[in-house]
C-alpha cells in the first residue's frame, strides 16, 4: 500500500485525458465531448445504449475517493450537467463507480484511473441494481459527497441518482460488478464485458448525440 502511494502512476488507457488532450488514440471512443478543465466526458467501451457516458477527472487518481472534497464536489457538478443531458432524453439516470483501493486489481476494471459512469434508465434503476448486487452491504451516504468517511485503501461501489447516494465496501471484488448487474437488469446479461463486447457502433451514436451538448459550458 505504501509503495503504491509513493510510486508515480503508470500510463493508463485514459492517460491522454490526464495530459489534457481532447482526443486519444482510439477514434471510436477517445473523444472529449465536454470542455471542462477538470474532467473529460467520453463514451464508454461496452455501452449497452447511447445514453451512457464517462466523466474522467484529469487529475491522476485511482478512485474518486482519492480526490479532495473540493475536487469531488466540482466533479459532481460536471456529472450533474451530464446527468441532465441524459435524463432529458430518457427520463432518469444513475451515476456509479467501481472504486479500487489499490492498483492492478479486479476493482480497477483494467483502467486504474478514476471515472464515473452516468447511465440513462428508469427512475427505479438504482434500486434494481442494489437488488442485483445483493452480496454487498449497501448504506445510504452523504448525497453531497458520497465518498466522505470512506476508509483509505478500501474497495467500494458507489451509486447516485437525483435523490440519494448509496455505497458498499467490497471485501471480495468482482470485475465490472455494476456493469454485470446493469446488463442483467436490461436483459442483455451476456454483454456485460466491455472487452468482449466493446460496442463501438454505440459509442459512435453516443458521440453524435452528445457532441454539441456541452459546448456552452465553462471550464
XYZ file of N, CA and C in Angstrom:
657
model
N 0.833 -1.209 0.000
C 0.000 0.000 0.000
C 0.863 1.252 0.000
N 1.911 1.307 0.874
C 2.770 2.482 0.939
C 3.503 2.672 -0.371
N 3.985 1.545 -0.956
C 4.687 1.641 -2.234
C 3.770 2.175 -3.320
N 2.511 1.763 -3.323
C 1.530 2.275 -4.288
C 1.398 3.780 -4.198
N 1.445 4.310 -2.977
C 1.274 5.745 -2.782
C 2.512 6.526 -3.200
N 3.700 5.902 -3.097
C 4.948 6.606 -3.384
C 5.303 6.594 -4.865
N 4.984 5.505 -5.560
C 5.350 5.398 -6.966
C 4.430 6.245 -7.837
N 4.968 6.843 -8.920
C 4.089 7.564 -9.846
C 3.161 6.587 -10.542
N 1.931 7.011 -10.870
C 1.002 6.087 -11.524
C 1.503 5.708 -12.914
N 1.363 4.448 -13.305
C 1.769 4.036 -14.651
C 0.793 4.579 -15.684
N 1.196 4.581 -16.968
C 0.269 5.027 -18.015
C -0.985 4.157 -18.033
N -2.107 4.763 -18.367
C -3.373 4.046 -18.443
C -4.048 4.359 -19.774
N -5.163 3.684 -20.039
C -5.937 3.952 -21.250
C -6.471 5.373 -21.277
N -6.526 6.027 -20.099
C -7.013 7.396 -20.017
C -5.885 8.420 -19.844
N -4.657 8.031 -20.126
C -3.532 8.958 -19.949
C -3.695 10.217 -20.784
N -4.292 10.091 -21.954
C -4.488 11.263 -22.812
C -5.360 12.303 -22.124
N -6.299 11.859 -21.293
C -7.157 12.785 -20.552
C -6.356 13.505 -19.476
N -5.566 12.754 -18.735
C -4.725 13.342 -17.684
C -3.760 14.362 -18.285
N -3.308 14.106 -19.497
C -2.376 15.007 -20.172
C -3.060 16.232 -20.773
N -4.390 16.304 -20.672
C -5.118 17.486 -21.120
C -5.516 17.478 -22.580
N -5.375 16.330 -23.263
C -5.714 16.262 -24.681
C -7.228 16.164 -24.872
N -7.688 16.504 -26.063
C -9.110 16.404 -26.389
C -9.461 15.099 -27.091
N -8.436 14.386 -27.599
C -8.634 13.110 -28.279
C -7.527 12.148 -27.868
N -7.860 10.849 -27.883
C -6.881 9.822 -27.615
C -6.664 8.944 -28.830
N -5.947 7.831 -28.662
C -5.553 7.018 -29.818
C -6.678 6.216 -30.460
N -7.762 5.950 -29.734
C -8.856 5.148 -30.289
C -9.954 6.073 -30.805
N -10.104 6.142 -32.119
C -11.017 7.116 -32.716
C -12.475 6.832 -32.378
N -12.811 5.590 -32.042
C -14.196 5.270 -31.717
C -14.601 5.770 -30.334
N -13.673 5.753 -29.385
C -14.022 6.037 -28.004
C -13.359 7.289 -27.421
N -12.167 7.626 -27.896
C -11.348 8.624 -27.202
C -11.586 10.035 -27.728
N -12.749 10.568 -27.433
C -13.072 11.953 -27.796
C -13.739 12.629 -26.617
N -13.175 13.746 -26.180
C -13.761 14.509 -25.084
C -14.927 15.330 -25.630
N -16.116 15.063 -25.154
C -17.316 15.741 -25.638
C -17.643 16.989 -24.838
N -16.870 17.261 -23.779
C -17.091 18.443 -22.950
C -15.979 19.462 -23.143
N -16.005 20.479 -22.331
C -14.940 21.486 -22.393
C -14.611 21.929 -20.972
N -14.367 20.973 -20.110
C -14.071 21.245 -18.714
C -12.576 21.091 -18.445
N -12.034 21.970 -17.631
C -10.630 21.866 -17.258
C -10.378 20.676 -16.346
N -11.389 20.309 -15.549
C -11.181 19.304 -14.502
C -11.436 17.871 -14.947
N -12.178 17.670 -16.029
C -12.567 16.316 -16.406
C -12.940 16.260 -17.875
N -12.848 15.057 -18.430
C -13.321 14.788 -19.791
C -14.631 14.016 -19.723
N -15.455 14.197 -20.740
C -16.713 13.458 -20.892
C -16.583 12.625 -22.158
N -16.606 11.309 -22.011
C -16.335 10.440 -23.150
C -17.327 9.278 -23.210
N -17.480 8.650 -24.392
C -18.241 7.398 -24.459
C -17.486 6.317 -23.695
N -18.172 5.246 -23.342
C -17.508 4.126 -22.677
C -17.494 2.895 -23.569
N -16.439 2.136 -23.479
C -16.433 0.819 -24.115
C -17.501 -0.043 -23.451
N -18.187 -0.797 -24.251
C -19.152 -1.741 -23.713
C -20.501 -1.156 -23.362
N -20.777 0.080 -23.786
C -22.095 0.656 -23.513
C -23.182 -0.198 -24.168
N -24.309 -0.319 -23.476
C -25.432 -1.097 -23.997
C -26.423 -0.238 -24.753
N -26.289 1.092 -24.594
C -27.156 2.042 -25.284
C -26.426 3.376 -25.317
N -26.821 4.295 -26.206
C -26.045 5.525 -26.387
C -26.037 6.459 -25.184
N -27.065 6.374 -24.333
C -27.153 7.299 -23.199
C -26.301 6.795 -22.032
N -25.004 6.691 -22.294
C -24.055 6.174 -21.297
C -22.736 6.897 -21.522
N -22.321 7.686 -20.562
C -21.103 8.474 -20.667
C -20.217 8.265 -19.443
N -18.934 8.542 -19.618
C -17.988 8.552 -18.510
C -17.550 9.979 -18.233
N -17.374 10.292 -16.947
C -16.717 11.525 -16.529
C -15.386 11.119 -15.902
N -14.291 11.527 -16.542
C -12.948 11.099 -16.127
C -12.159 12.310 -15.655
N -11.778 12.362 -14.378
C -11.002 13.513 -13.906
C -9.636 13.582 -14.578
N -9.169 14.800 -14.793
C -7.847 14.975 -15.392
C -6.737 14.799 -14.357
N -7.076 14.819 -13.099
C -6.108 14.546 -12.041
C -5.804 13.055 -12.006
N -4.521 12.653 -11.994
C -4.229 11.221 -11.870
C -4.701 10.709 -10.510
N -5.600 9.743 -10.509
C -6.113 9.186 -9.263
C -6.719 7.834 -9.555
N -6.616 6.940 -8.591
C -7.122 5.592 -8.762
C -8.633 5.530 -8.611
N -9.169 6.352 -7.719
C -10.614 6.400 -7.475
C -11.006 7.834 -7.160
N -12.299 8.121 -7.241
C -12.773 9.466 -6.902
C -12.515 9.765 -5.435
N -12.506 8.743 -4.608
C -12.252 8.934 -3.176
C -10.885 9.544 -2.906
N -9.939 9.395 -3.833
C -8.601 9.954 -3.630
C -8.558 11.466 -3.834
N -9.536 12.025 -4.519
C -9.574 13.466 -4.716
C -9.962 14.164 -3.416
N -9.609 15.438 -3.283
C -10.036 16.147 -2.078
C -11.503 16.565 -2.224
N -12.077 17.030 -1.135
C -13.515 17.301 -1.107
C -13.927 18.332 -2.158
N -13.130 19.380 -2.335
C -13.470 20.414 -3.315
C -13.462 19.832 -4.722
N -12.439 19.007 -5.038
C -12.375 18.383 -6.363
C -13.554 17.434 -6.586
N -13.922 16.696 -5.554
C -15.042 15.767 -5.700
C -16.342 16.507 -5.966
N -16.561 17.595 -5.256
C -17.807 18.351 -5.461
C -17.827 19.010 -6.834
N -16.689 19.465 -7.309
C -16.638 20.014 -8.657
C -16.941 18.925 -9.683
N -16.419 17.723 -9.430
C -16.697 16.611 -10.343
C -18.184 16.273 -10.357
N -18.825 16.343 -9.197
C -20.264 16.094 -9.145
C -21.045 17.178 -9.880
N -20.538 18.400 -9.887
C -21.186 19.465 -10.654
C -21.141 19.139 -12.149
N -19.991 18.678 -12.611
C -19.871 18.265 -14.016
C -20.779 17.071 -14.286
N -20.790 16.111 -13.360
C -21.656 14.940 -13.513
C -23.122 15.346 -13.563
N -23.487 16.403 -12.845
C -24.873 16.877 -12.875
C -25.226 17.409 -14.261
N -24.283 18.091 -14.911
C -24.522 18.557 -16.281
C -24.761 17.372 -17.221
N -23.936 16.347 -17.070
C -24.085 15.158 -17.909
C -25.403 14.450 -17.601
N -25.720 14.344 -16.323
C -26.961 13.679 -15.916
C -28.174 14.382 -16.494
N -28.138 15.709 -16.505
C -29.261 16.464 -17.067
C -29.419 16.154 -18.552
N -28.304 16.131 -19.274
C -28.379 15.841 -20.707
C -28.926 14.440 -20.965
N -28.544 13.483 -20.134
C -29.020 12.112 -20.313
C -30.484 11.989 -19.902
N -30.834 12.515 -18.724
C -32.209 12.353 -18.236
C -33.206 13.123 -19.094
N -32.762 14.209 -19.739
C -33.673 14.938 -20.618
C -34.055 14.109 -21.842
N -33.239 13.089 -22.140
C -33.530 12.220 -23.273
C -34.299 10.966 -22.876
N -33.989 10.410 -21.707
C -34.591 9.116 -21.348
C -35.333 9.143 -20.013
N -35.336 10.277 -19.317
C -36.173 10.427 -18.134
C -35.518 10.214 -16.799
N -34.387 9.500 -16.749
C -33.747 9.245 -15.460
C -32.285 8.858 -15.706
N -31.527 8.755 -14.632
C -30.111 8.415 -14.742
C -29.639 7.764 -13.451
N -28.510 7.081 -13.548
C -27.768 6.594 -12.383
C -26.290 6.861 -12.625
N -25.625 7.378 -11.607
C -24.168 7.520 -11.610
C -23.605 6.348 -10.807
N -22.559 5.711 -11.323
C -21.929 4.685 -10.493
C -20.418 4.659 -10.695
N -19.745 4.094 -9.685
C -18.284 3.976 -9.720
C -17.871 2.636 -9.120
N -16.917 1.986 -9.790
C -16.173 0.881 -9.185
C -14.912 1.514 -8.591
N -14.807 1.583 -7.283
C -13.707 2.291 -6.636
C -12.640 1.355 -6.090
N -11.495 1.228 -6.761
C -10.437 0.352 -6.259
C -9.624 1.014 -5.154
N -9.150 0.201 -4.231
C -8.273 0.700 -3.174
C -6.804 0.573 -3.519
N -6.482 -0.273 -4.507
C -5.100 -0.487 -4.922
C -5.044 -0.634 -6.436
N -3.877 -0.441 -7.001
C -3.695 -0.597 -8.437
C -3.718 -2.063 -8.839
N -4.075 -2.275 -10.101
C -3.993 -3.575 -10.751
C -4.771 -4.656 -9.989
N -5.998 -4.303 -9.632
C -6.893 -5.275 -9.009
C -8.155 -5.384 -9.859
N -9.019 -6.333 -9.529
C -10.270 -6.509 -10.255
C -11.143 -5.265 -10.196
N -11.077 -4.514 -9.087
C -11.929 -3.333 -8.950
C -11.563 -2.235 -9.934
N -10.307 -2.224 -10.380
C -9.884 -1.204 -11.334
C -10.380 -1.442 -12.741
N -10.933 -2.631 -12.996
C -11.534 -2.964 -14.301
C -10.564 -2.749 -15.459
N -9.246 -2.922 -15.189
C -8.256 -2.799 -16.246
C -7.929 -1.383 -16.658
N -8.351 -0.391 -15.879
C -8.157 1.012 -16.255
C -7.208 1.723 -15.285
N -7.455 1.610 -14.000
C -6.656 2.249 -12.947
C -6.554 3.764 -13.121
N -7.631 4.370 -13.539
C -7.819 5.814 -13.484
C -9.286 6.040 -13.131
N -9.527 6.855 -12.120
C -10.887 7.072 -11.632
C -11.814 7.548 -12.750
N -13.063 7.101 -12.696
C -14.070 7.574 -13.644
C -15.449 7.262 -13.097
N -16.394 8.118 -13.436
C -17.793 7.916 -13.104
C -18.560 7.493 -14.340
N -19.374 6.455 -14.203
C -20.323 6.075 -15.243
C -21.624 6.847 -15.000
N -22.192 7.404 -16.049
C -23.501 8.037 -15.952
C -24.384 7.408 -17.028
N -25.442 6.745 -16.573
C -26.236 5.863 -17.422
C -27.697 6.279 -17.373
N -28.340 6.341 -18.519
C -29.768 6.601 -18.568
C -30.562 5.360 -18.201
N -31.766 5.569 -17.655
C -32.581 4.418 -17.296
C -33.891 4.822 -16.656
N -34.566 3.840 -16.078
C -35.820 4.094 -15.399
C -35.565 4.699 -14.019
N -36.561 5.392 -13.446
C -36.366 6.045 -12.150
C -35.956 5.096 -11.027
N -36.342 3.816 -11.110
C -36.025 2.869 -10.035
C -34.771 2.052 -10.321
N -33.953 2.493 -11.272
C -32.800 1.697 -11.683
C -31.832 1.462 -10.527
N -31.628 2.454 -9.686
C -30.687 2.286 -8.584
C -31.145 1.173 -7.645
N -32.451 1.070 -7.416
C -32.971 0.006 -6.556
C -32.792 -1.358 -7.199
N -32.987 -1.423 -8.510
C -32.807 -2.700 -9.224
C -31.347 -3.145 -9.152
N -30.432 -2.210 -9.263
C -29.020 -2.567 -9.203
C -28.617 -3.017 -7.804
N -29.132 -2.348 -6.780
C -28.872 -2.777 -5.402
C -29.351 -4.218 -5.209
N -30.527 -4.538 -5.736
C -31.067 -5.901 -5.622
C -30.163 -6.920 -6.321
N -29.600 -6.528 -7.466
C -28.771 -7.454 -8.227
C -27.382 -7.626 -7.618
N -26.947 -6.681 -6.816
C -25.657 -6.813 -6.123
C -25.976 -7.060 -4.647
N -26.705 -8.122 -4.408
C -27.229 -8.396 -3.066
C -26.160 -8.882 -2.106
N -24.993 -9.301 -2.621
C -23.930 -9.751 -1.733
C -23.249 -8.591 -1.013
N -23.473 -7.358 -1.484
C -22.865 -6.178 -0.869
C -23.779 -5.605 0.208
N -23.169 -5.018 1.224
C -23.919 -4.338 2.286
C -23.993 -2.852 1.939
N -25.112 -2.446 1.360
C -25.284 -1.079 0.893
C -25.719 -0.165 2.038
N -25.163 1.047 2.061
C -25.543 2.056 3.049
C -25.847 3.361 2.333
N -26.840 4.077 2.807
C -27.103 5.419 2.294
C -26.041 6.357 2.851
N -25.454 7.185 1.992
C -24.359 8.065 2.395
C -24.673 9.504 2.002
N -23.799 10.405 2.405
C -23.962 11.831 2.161
C -24.142 12.097 0.663
N -25.280 12.633 0.292
C -25.572 12.838 -1.131
C -24.678 13.908 -1.742
N -24.243 14.877 -0.961
C -23.390 15.946 -1.488
C -21.943 15.503 -1.656
N -21.541 14.435 -0.965
C -20.185 13.889 -1.065
C -20.227 12.405 -0.697
N -20.576 11.550 -1.642
C -20.748 10.122 -1.336
C -19.472 9.407 -0.908
N -18.321 10.077 -0.998
C -17.044 9.452 -0.650
C -16.560 9.842 0.746
N -17.301 10.676 1.430
C -16.858 11.125 2.746
C -16.814 9.950 3.721
N -15.828 9.975 4.611
C -15.650 8.955 5.657
C -15.435 7.557 5.092
N -14.896 7.479 3.893
C -14.564 6.182 3.314
C -13.160 5.790 3.776
N -12.981 4.611 4.386
C -11.647 4.211 4.862
C -10.626 4.172 3.728
N -9.441 4.724 3.982
C -8.383 4.783 2.979
C -8.008 3.381 2.518
N -7.896 3.206 1.208
C -7.490 1.923 0.655
C -8.602 0.922 0.497
N -9.856 1.340 0.710
C -10.984 0.418 0.588
C -11.393 0.238 -0.870
N -11.785 -0.976 -1.223
C -12.503 -1.219 -2.472
C -13.982 -0.931 -2.209
N -14.623 -0.223 -3.122
C -16.016 0.147 -2.872
C -16.795 0.250 -4.173
N -18.103 0.203 -4.054
C -19.036 0.535 -5.123
C -19.857 1.725 -4.660
N -20.136 2.651 -5.558
C -20.954 3.818 -5.240
C -21.975 4.011 -6.339
N -23.207 4.346 -5.953
C -24.251 4.700 -6.914
C -24.982 5.942 -6.413
N -25.475 6.725 -7.381
C -26.119 8.001 -7.035
C -27.147 8.331 -8.110
N -28.324 8.810 -7.695
C -29.261 9.408 -8.638
C -29.615 10.807 -8.132
N -30.711 11.387 -8.574
C -31.004 12.760 -8.184
C -31.478 12.867 -6.742
N -31.825 11.733 -6.126
C -32.388 11.759 -4.782
C -31.444 11.277 -3.697
N -30.653 10.270 -3.985
C -29.853 9.678 -2.915
C -28.589 9.032 -3.460
N -27.679 8.733 -2.536
C -26.428 8.048 -2.857
C -26.277 6.846 -1.947
N -25.794 5.745 -2.500
C -25.534 4.547 -1.709
C -24.115 4.068 -1.996
N -23.554 3.367 -1.005
C -22.172 2.919 -1.133
C -22.013 1.593 -0.402
N -21.100 0.762 -0.901
C -20.793 -0.511 -0.254
C -19.293 -0.737 -0.299
N -18.702 -1.084 0.818
C -17.305 -1.517 0.851
C -17.259 -2.989 0.465
N -16.344 -3.325 -0.433
C -16.308 -4.655 -1.035
C -15.099 -5.434 -0.515
N -15.358 -6.596 0.052
C -14.289 -7.462 0.553
C -13.774 -8.416 -0.517
N -14.661 -8.852 -1.406
C -14.287 -9.789 -2.458
C -14.665 -9.194 -3.811
N -13.744 -8.425 -4.409
C -14.074 -7.726 -5.661
C -14.400 -8.674 -6.808
N -15.314 -8.218 -7.653
C -15.676 -8.894 -8.900
C -15.511 -7.868 -10.022
N -14.823 -8.238 -11.069
C -14.574 -7.300 -12.163
C -15.880 -6.804 -12.766
N -15.979 -5.492 -12.961
C -17.110 -4.862 -13.647
C -18.450 -5.242 -13.001
N -18.478 -5.268 -11.663
C -19.646 -5.807 -10.960
C -20.933 -5.068 -11.321
N -20.902 -3.734 -11.349
C -22.123 -2.991 -11.653
C -22.471 -3.060 -13.136
N -21.482 -3.192 -13.997
C -21.766 -3.449 -15.415
C -22.527 -4.769 -15.571
N -22.078 -5.793 -14.845
C -22.756 -7.082 -14.904
C -24.210 -6.947 -14.467
N -24.402 -6.234 -13.347
C -25.757 -6.070 -12.821
C -26.631 -5.295 -13.793
N -26.083 -4.233 -14.377
C -26.863 -3.429 -15.312
C -27.242 -4.245 -16.544
N -26.298 -5.024 -17.059
C -26.600 -5.860 -18.218
C -27.715 -6.853 -17.896
N -27.700 -7.412 -16.695
C -28.773 -8.328 -16.288
C -30.112 -7.600 -16.209
N -30.104 -6.408 -15.625
C -31.346 -5.660 -15.430
C -32.019 -5.351 -16.757
N -31.222 -5.026 -17.775
C -31.804 -4.653 -19.065
C -31.954 -5.846 -20.004
N -31.700 -7.056 -19.484
C -31.909 -8.250 -20.285
C -30.847 -8.533 -21.315
N -29.619 -8.042 -21.073
C -28.522 -8.287 -22.001
C -27.301 -8.774 -21.239
N -27.539 -9.729 -20.358
C -26.514 -10.189 -19.438
C -25.248 -10.697 -20.087
N -25.351 -11.211 -21.308
C -24.171 -11.747 -21.986
C -23.238 -10.653 -22.489
N -23.669 -9.396 -22.436
C -22.871 -8.295 -22.981
C -22.199 -7.452 -21.902
N -22.066 -7.976 -20.683
C -21.543 -7.160 -19.588
C -20.070 -6.797 -19.764
N -19.303 -7.613 -20.479
C -17.850 -7.440 -20.531
C -17.445 -6.500 -21.662
N -16.881 -5.343 -21.309
C -16.520 -4.368 -22.338
C -15.381 -4.873 -23.227
N -14.613 -5.849 -22.754
C -13.518 -6.366 -23.572
C -14.041 -7.221 -24.724
N -15.004 -8.076 -24.444
C -15.545 -8.944 -25.490
C -16.675 -8.292 -26.277
N -17.312 -7.262 -25.685
C -18.408 -6.551 -26.352
C -18.159 -5.036 -26.254
N -17.166 -4.514 -26.972
C -16.874 -3.078 -26.864
C -17.971 -2.186 -27.429
N -18.754 -2.694 -28.368
C -19.893 -1.967 -28.926
C -19.493 -0.588 -29.462
N -18.525 -0.592 -30.369
C -18.040 0.657 -30.944
C -19.132 1.414 -31.679
N -20.083 0.688 -32.288
C -21.144 1.368 -33.019
C -22.020 2.197 -32.080
N -22.195 1.726 -30.838
C -22.968 2.504 -29.862
C -22.176 3.729 -29.439
N -20.869 3.599 -29.286
C -20.036 4.754 -28.951
C -20.143 5.833 -30.021
N -20.208 5.421 -31.265
C -20.349 6.401 -32.344
C -21.697 7.112 -32.247
N -22.737 6.383 -31.880
C -24.047 7.020 -31.678
C -23.997 8.007 -30.502
N -23.299 7.607 -29.435
C -23.159 8.480 -28.269
C -22.481 9.787 -28.647
N -21.417 9.700 -29.422
C -20.707 10.912 -29.828
C -21.587 11.812 -30.683
N -22.322 11.224 -31.606
C -23.214 12.026 -32.440
C -24.305 12.693 -31.607
N -24.786 12.012 -30.577
C -25.874 12.515 -29.753
C -25.429 13.643 -28.826
N -24.202 13.539 -28.292
C -23.781 14.464 -27.239
C -22.649 15.402 -27.637
N -22.189 15.329 -28.879
C -21.014 16.118 -29.259
C -21.213 17.614 -29.055
N -22.413 18.114 -29.261
C -22.683 19.542 -29.091
C -23.434 19.863 -27.793
N -23.592 18.882 -26.932
C -24.431 19.094 -25.735
C -23.758 19.989 -24.710
N -22.424 20.053 -24.692
C -21.725 20.756 -23.626
C -20.922 21.949 -24.132
N -21.197 22.423 -25.362
C -20.371 23.467 -25.947
C -20.493 24.791 -25.210
N -21.607 25.015 -24.514
C -21.788 26.297 -23.830
C -21.394 26.269 -22.361
N -20.820 25.150 -21.894
C -20.363 25.080 -20.516
C -19.022 25.772 -20.389
N -18.713 26.191 -19.178
C -17.448 26.888 -18.947
C -16.542 26.020 -18.106
N -15.266 26.156 -18.328
C -14.288 25.358 -17.562
C -14.166 25.886 -16.159
